[in-house]
């Protein structure tokens, strides 16, 4: 009977073991070699099946086999790029802990990297397992079923987990991960079928490109949502303030539709399809993972900033029109130009390196100027052609609105935002309490 396997499994079953064997195995593993122990014994029974099922004991040590599993040339650069992008790699391997640590150091893991084994993780409670995996970068002697435990523990620690593998024993972990990556070049059908992404080649460096592309798309979607919601919020705010100032809404229905056409349609579409190599998106993609927070507090701040800027630009243009000689229609026309101009200026500032955004924004501005200055068309939209003084007032209003985001740095403005937030929450709570009797049936009408 000849057996081979992990030294910590084979060596304890050997008799008359040389004293330096264990130290030699550790030394070879420390050099990054995959170490196997080989032992044998004469068969004690004629039945081969019974011999194979018998426990390992009384073996004669034959020797050690050290295999060099050399990392790919691109592995170190790939891991460096992933870390630079804010992604923390974790290595899962069936090798000895010292072998795994040596390979990890070659690939760029820091000296203080913790190495934990699969059996140690399984023996831990869930909370302890989550705590250990927060600092561990290498999991050694991991069995196929233990890979699933590692993925689930990382998810319980609040991580978004991507699992890359090519074997059938990786399929369960690939399926459980938030993003499963299968490798088609040498992978099994089970790994490919369980994966969300399948790499057609063995080069994993394309994962970095996928991360950059995904983050750029996420950023573009968030910015497009900010344009749509923030711009409309500013228009609503201006309509309310304009009604308080003039007794009626300054912008007619046709003018509001024109605003949405010029600011929300083509510029927002251009922002949404901005390529990933655009500096405005590439900078965010390289700064680290955004997570769902990109559509949370940052998006709300962007919407608030855009709404305030749009409203400020429109109100300023409208007041300049009312304070300078001219008709009411001239003032509303200036307000219309102020609304559109303020929004287009913000869109250009956020995507100032994108030629497509420049073309759509300047094209929208040119269309607005043509509509306003063409007598028949201008009258159809409730406008009037503007003179040099009016256009100068519109330009001044747009320039002043660009300074509105800087007002957020003032302490007074911060207190105002906090007060309005608390007021909105209070109103929401009162509204919830007011609806409660209707839900409980207390105030329901009695049927006749």
XYZ file of C-alpha atoms in Angstrom:
448
model
C 0.000 0.000 0.000
C 1.483 3.348 -1.097
C -0.062 6.608 0.114
C 0.734 10.250 -0.515
C -0.820 13.437 0.846
C -0.401 16.388 3.171
C 2.572 15.950 5.539
C 0.461 16.750 8.603
C -1.788 13.814 7.678
C 0.798 11.242 6.521
C 3.709 11.846 8.927
C 1.807 11.148 12.181
C 0.861 7.719 10.780
C 4.499 6.759 10.096
C 6.697 4.672 12.405
C 10.431 5.259 12.885
C 10.103 8.735 11.386
C 13.413 10.642 11.040
C 13.567 13.559 13.462
C 14.247 16.204 10.831
C 11.358 15.214 8.551
C 8.808 17.650 9.953
C 11.320 20.508 9.939
C 12.259 19.720 6.338
C 8.603 19.752 5.305
C 8.109 23.157 6.948
C 11.276 24.486 5.317
C 10.142 23.403 1.853
C 6.666 24.857 2.421
C 8.219 28.116 3.594
C 9.932 28.401 0.213
C 6.565 28.371 -1.526
C 6.725 24.722 -2.621
C 3.743 22.387 -2.513
C 4.884 19.536 -0.271
C 3.558 15.965 -0.360
C 4.603 13.144 1.937
C 4.876 9.569 0.614
C 4.707 6.428 2.759
C 4.014 2.703 2.306
C 3.388 -0.566 4.116
C 2.890 -4.201 3.123
C -0.709 -5.232 2.581
C -2.016 -7.077 5.607
C -5.028 -8.664 3.937
C -5.794 -10.198 0.624
C -8.820 -7.938 0.141
C -7.660 -4.654 -1.411
C -10.880 -2.851 -0.527
C -10.478 -3.662 3.166
C -6.883 -2.464 3.037
C -7.945 0.887 1.555
C -10.685 1.380 4.137
C -8.417 0.655 7.094
C -7.101 3.678 9.074
C -3.611 4.953 8.303
C -1.131 3.550 10.774
C 2.230 1.776 10.959
C 3.433 3.314 7.693
C 7.039 3.340 6.504
C 8.122 6.844 5.494
C 9.443 6.981 1.934
C 10.143 10.676 1.377
C 8.871 14.139 0.503
C 7.918 15.530 -2.903
C 8.160 19.310 -3.395
C 6.302 20.807 -6.371
C 6.826 24.359 -7.597
C 3.502 26.029 -8.421
C 4.856 29.236 -9.948
C 2.449 32.217 -10.081
C 1.650 33.716 -13.463
C 3.696 36.674 -14.612
C 0.595 38.898 -14.610
C -0.647 37.869 -11.157
C 1.337 40.396 -9.126
C 0.350 43.312 -11.375
C -3.293 42.187 -11.276
C -3.384 42.086 -7.488
C -1.688 45.484 -7.283
C -4.320 46.984 -9.602
C -7.144 45.419 -7.594
C -5.786 46.847 -4.343
C -5.351 50.239 -5.977
C -9.031 50.096 -6.930
C -10.030 49.386 -3.331
C -10.630 45.650 -3.813
C -9.064 43.424 -1.147
C -8.032 40.013 -2.549
C -8.300 36.853 -0.430
C -6.430 33.725 -1.535
C -8.112 30.331 -1.031
C -5.799 27.351 -1.406
C -5.527 23.753 -0.339
C -1.774 24.112 0.277
C 0.045 24.115 3.610
C -0.245 27.437 5.520
C 3.461 28.146 5.168
C 3.346 27.447 1.433
C 0.312 29.686 1.080
C 2.026 32.450 3.044
C 5.200 32.243 0.945
C 3.220 32.442 -2.310
C 1.168 35.330 -0.919
C 4.327 37.281 -0.080
C 5.608 36.705 -3.609
C 2.354 38.095 -4.987
C 2.529 41.272 -2.924
C 0.650 40.519 0.286
C 2.164 42.418 3.232
C 4.370 40.690 5.786
C 1.738 40.978 8.517
C -0.840 39.048 6.481
C -2.733 36.564 8.627
C -3.078 32.977 7.444
C -5.982 30.888 8.697
C -6.904 27.327 7.800
C -10.262 26.018 6.682
C -10.587 23.720 9.707
C -9.955 26.644 12.056
C -12.713 28.641 10.385
C -15.211 25.798 10.589
C -14.464 25.333 14.295
C -15.157 29.008 15.039
C -18.482 30.583 15.855
C -20.010 32.779 13.185
C -19.071 36.061 14.874
C -15.497 34.931 15.469
C -15.242 33.725 11.867
C -16.361 37.140 10.597
C -13.806 38.881 12.831
C -10.926 36.674 11.694
C -11.694 37.068 7.994
C -11.667 40.854 8.289
C -7.898 40.721 8.749
C -6.998 37.480 6.994
C -5.775 37.599 3.418
C -4.993 33.906 2.977
C -7.074 30.836 3.797
C -5.007 27.625 3.547
C -5.915 23.952 3.700
C -9.411 24.896 2.608
C -11.714 22.097 1.495
C -14.185 22.657 -1.359
C -17.162 22.939 0.990
C -15.232 25.354 3.208
C -14.899 27.850 0.339
C -18.635 28.422 0.663
C -18.193 29.168 4.386
C -15.512 31.731 3.548
C -17.740 33.522 1.020
C -20.691 33.601 3.424
C -18.517 34.857 6.307
C -17.140 37.690 4.168
C -20.677 38.645 3.163
C -21.747 38.623 6.815
C -18.840 40.976 7.502
C -20.474 43.498 5.156
C -18.272 42.812 2.129
C -19.402 42.597 -1.483
C -17.709 39.366 -2.549
C -16.523 38.271 -5.982
C -15.380 34.653 -6.275
C -13.173 33.487 -9.149
C -12.621 29.804 -9.803
C -12.365 27.206 -12.524
C -13.072 23.879 -10.844
C -16.237 21.945 -10.095
C -15.476 22.286 -6.389
C -15.658 26.088 -6.773
C -19.193 26.088 -8.185
C -21.037 26.423 -4.858
C -18.881 29.355 -3.718
C -19.158 31.001 -7.141
C -22.942 30.735 -6.993
C -23.119 32.148 -3.441
C -20.852 35.133 -4.165
C -22.279 38.502 -5.123
C -20.308 38.246 -8.373
C -19.250 34.808 -9.551
C -16.409 34.630 -12.070
C -15.758 31.471 -14.043
C -12.717 30.778 -16.200
C -13.536 29.010 -19.457
C -9.975 28.358 -20.653
C -9.362 25.477 -18.249
C -12.536 25.506 -16.176
C -15.261 22.973 -15.666
C -18.801 23.288 -16.963
C -20.119 23.505 -13.382
C -18.004 26.594 -12.629
C -19.025 28.286 -15.880
C -22.719 27.593 -15.363
C -22.649 28.945 -11.802
C -20.786 32.137 -12.740
C -22.190 35.576 -13.477
C -19.149 36.437 -15.602
C -17.169 33.991 -17.699
C -13.618 34.804 -18.815
C -12.935 33.293 -22.214
C -9.169 33.381 -21.611
C -7.064 32.564 -18.593
C -5.893 36.168 -18.189
C -7.580 37.555 -15.080
C -6.279 41.091 -15.685
C -9.457 41.818 -17.659
C -11.252 41.903 -14.295
C -9.670 45.303 -13.657
C -11.150 46.606 -16.911
C -14.531 45.176 -15.927
C -14.384 46.957 -12.564
C -13.493 50.280 -14.189
C -16.245 49.908 -16.788
C -18.842 48.993 -14.177
C -17.975 51.895 -11.894
C -18.024 54.328 -14.797
C -21.489 53.102 -15.785
C -22.668 53.375 -12.177
C -21.345 56.933 -11.937
C -22.959 57.937 -15.221
C -26.332 56.572 -14.113
C -26.089 58.438 -10.798
C -25.206 61.688 -12.580
C -28.046 61.255 -15.080
C -30.494 60.703 -12.210
C -29.120 63.829 -10.527
C -29.703 65.845 -13.704
C -33.284 64.654 -14.064
C -34.402 64.939 -10.434
C -32.260 67.891 -9.363
C -33.202 69.980 -12.391
C -36.917 69.317 -11.920
C -36.625 70.134 -8.228
C -35.060 73.478 -9.101
C -37.826 74.201 -11.588
C -40.482 73.437 -8.967
C -38.715 75.644 -6.456
C -38.554 78.514 -8.916
C -42.235 78.088 -9.807
C -43.163 78.342 -6.131
C -40.944 81.371 -5.478
C -42.046 83.036 -8.717
C -45.683 82.559 -7.764
C -45.014 84.194 -4.395
C -43.285 87.138 -6.111
C -45.631 87.708 -9.053
C -48.862 86.035 -7.979
C -48.685 83.533 -10.855
C -46.201 80.965 -12.113
C -43.538 82.723 -14.242
C -43.178 79.755 -16.614
C -46.044 78.404 -18.666
C -46.669 74.742 -19.400
C -45.057 74.998 -22.833
C -42.002 76.671 -21.357
C -41.592 73.961 -18.699
C -41.836 71.283 -21.379
C -39.239 73.179 -23.405
C -36.941 73.271 -20.369
C -37.231 69.510 -19.906
C -36.596 68.927 -23.595
C -33.431 71.028 -23.670
C -31.927 69.978 -20.320
C -33.174 66.462 -19.569
C -33.281 64.763 -22.923
C -30.053 65.055 -24.908
C -27.611 66.288 -22.186
C -28.768 63.650 -19.698
C -28.544 60.961 -22.374
C -25.037 62.114 -23.249
C -23.998 61.880 -19.581
C -25.503 58.398 -19.275
C -23.466 57.062 -22.215
C -20.190 58.819 -21.334
C -17.384 56.277 -21.988
C -15.393 54.850 -19.102
C -12.140 56.477 -20.281
C -13.616 59.944 -19.767
C -11.597 61.633 -16.958
C -14.747 62.598 -15.048
C -15.734 58.942 -14.686
C -12.276 57.365 -14.701
C -11.267 59.465 -11.695
C -14.184 58.129 -9.646
C -13.629 54.574 -10.893
C -9.999 54.616 -9.717
C -10.739 56.200 -6.337
C -12.292 53.086 -4.794
C -15.551 51.187 -4.605
C -18.692 53.300 -4.465
C -21.203 50.728 -3.299
C -24.873 51.517 -3.049
C -24.005 54.771 -1.265
C -23.458 56.293 -4.697
C -27.242 56.291 -4.964
C -27.672 57.348 -1.346
C -26.251 60.390 0.461
C -23.891 61.490 -2.370
C -26.742 61.411 -4.872
C -29.014 63.356 -2.516
C -26.303 66.002 -2.086
C -25.913 66.230 -5.858
C -29.675 66.573 -6.342
C -29.873 69.227 -3.640
C -26.946 71.158 -5.104
C -28.379 71.026 -8.612
C -31.845 72.019 -7.443
C -30.555 75.016 -5.482
C -28.292 76.129 -8.332
C -31.087 75.876 -10.907
C -33.552 77.740 -8.704
C -30.998 80.417 -7.845
C -30.111 81.026 -11.491
C -33.769 81.282 -12.522
C -34.734 83.603 -9.666
C -31.732 85.844 -10.323
C -32.495 86.119 -14.029
C -36.175 86.785 -13.276
C -35.385 89.524 -10.744
C -32.914 91.172 -13.124
C -35.642 91.204 -15.747
C -38.165 92.759 -13.363
C -35.693 95.379 -12.094
C -34.665 96.485 -15.585
C -36.968 98.239 -18.082
C -39.101 95.763 -19.976
C -42.321 93.821 -20.043
C -43.363 90.863 -17.868
C -42.922 88.544 -20.848
C -39.305 89.726 -21.118
C -38.752 88.804 -17.442
C -40.243 85.319 -17.877
C -38.153 84.804 -21.011
C -35.028 85.701 -19.062
C -36.113 83.294 -16.309
C -36.541 80.553 -18.907
C -33.030 81.179 -20.210
C -31.716 81.273 -16.643
C -33.249 77.861 -15.825
C -31.848 76.223 -18.949
C -28.485 77.966 -18.745
C -27.926 77.076 -15.073
C -28.634 73.410 -15.711
C -26.492 73.216 -18.831
C -23.614 74.936 -17.036
C -23.741 72.326 -14.267
C -23.848 69.496 -16.788
C -20.797 70.905 -18.574
C -18.916 71.348 -15.306
C -19.486 67.731 -14.322
C -18.513 66.373 -17.768
C -16.190 69.084 -19.040
C -13.877 66.538 -20.695
C -16.602 64.798 -22.691
C -16.965 66.036 -26.292
C -20.421 64.462 -26.561
C -21.699 66.396 -23.539
C -20.227 69.621 -24.919
C -21.964 69.072 -28.259
C -25.350 68.321 -26.708
C -25.151 71.146 -24.144
C -24.041 73.782 -26.637
C -26.577 72.467 -29.131
C -29.370 72.842 -26.566
C -28.202 76.394 -25.782
C -28.162 77.256 -29.497
C -31.670 75.845 -29.971
C -32.937 77.891 -27.022
C -31.372 81.091 -28.384
C -32.877 80.435 -31.816
C -36.344 79.797 -30.373
C -36.223 82.945 -28.251
C -34.915 85.208 -30.991
C -37.249 83.973 -33.762
C -40.357 86.209 -33.469
C -43.120 83.750 -34.447
C -41.684 80.752 -32.617
C -40.840 82.904 -29.577
C -44.460 84.052 -29.324
C -45.673 80.434 -29.578
C -43.668 79.526 -26.458
C -44.767 82.659 -24.585
C -41.410 84.406 -25.007
C -40.111 87.554 -26.596
C -36.796 88.267 -28.339
C -34.157 89.590 -25.923
C -31.763 92.451 -26.393
C -28.118 92.751 -25.350
C -28.979 93.994 -21.845
C -31.314 91.064 -21.208
C -28.794 88.519 -22.464
C -26.126 90.113 -20.278
C -28.483 89.763 -17.305
C -29.024 86.082 -18.134
C -25.261 85.511 -18.373
C -24.769 87.222 -15.009
C -27.472 85.077 -13.412
C -25.877 81.883 -14.739
C -22.446 82.990 -13.479
C -23.840 83.767 -10.023
C -25.671 80.441 -9.876
C -22.359 78.669 -10.421
C -21.272 80.057 -7.026
C -24.322 78.599 -5.245
C -22.646 75.249 -4.334
C -19.952 77.171 -2.476
C -22.614 78.479 -0.126
C -22.885 74.997 1.376
C -19.550 75.573 3.090
C -21.036 78.337 5.216
C -22.067 77.340 8.743
C -25.349 79.229 8.468
C -26.308 77.269 5.361
C -25.460 73.999 7.127
C -27.755 74.934 10.016
C -30.492 75.816 7.536
C -30.151 72.430 5.809
C -30.275 70.626 9.167
C -33.371 72.573 10.202
C -35.145 71.831 6.939
C -34.209 68.142 7.214
C -35.632 67.921 10.729
C -38.753 69.756 9.596
C -39.238 67.339 6.700
C -38.837 64.364 9.019
C -41.273 65.917 11.488
C -43.854 66.530 8.770
C -43.435 62.949 7.591
C -44.012 61.671 11.115
C -47.134 63.815 11.536
C -48.442 62.610 8.187
C -47.846 59.019 9.238
C -49.777 59.551 12.466
C -52.608 61.237 10.597
C -53.002 58.201 8.326
C -52.857 55.722 11.174
C -56.552 56.048 12.236
C -57.643 55.285 8.685
C -55.468 52.191 8.594
C -56.701 50.972 11.958
C -60.339 51.401 11.010
C -61.199 53.983 13.645
C -62.093 56.667 11.147
C -63.482 54.427 8.428
C -66.941 55.394 7.172
C -69.703 53.190 8.474
C -71.501 51.386 5.639
C -75.152 52.259 5.228
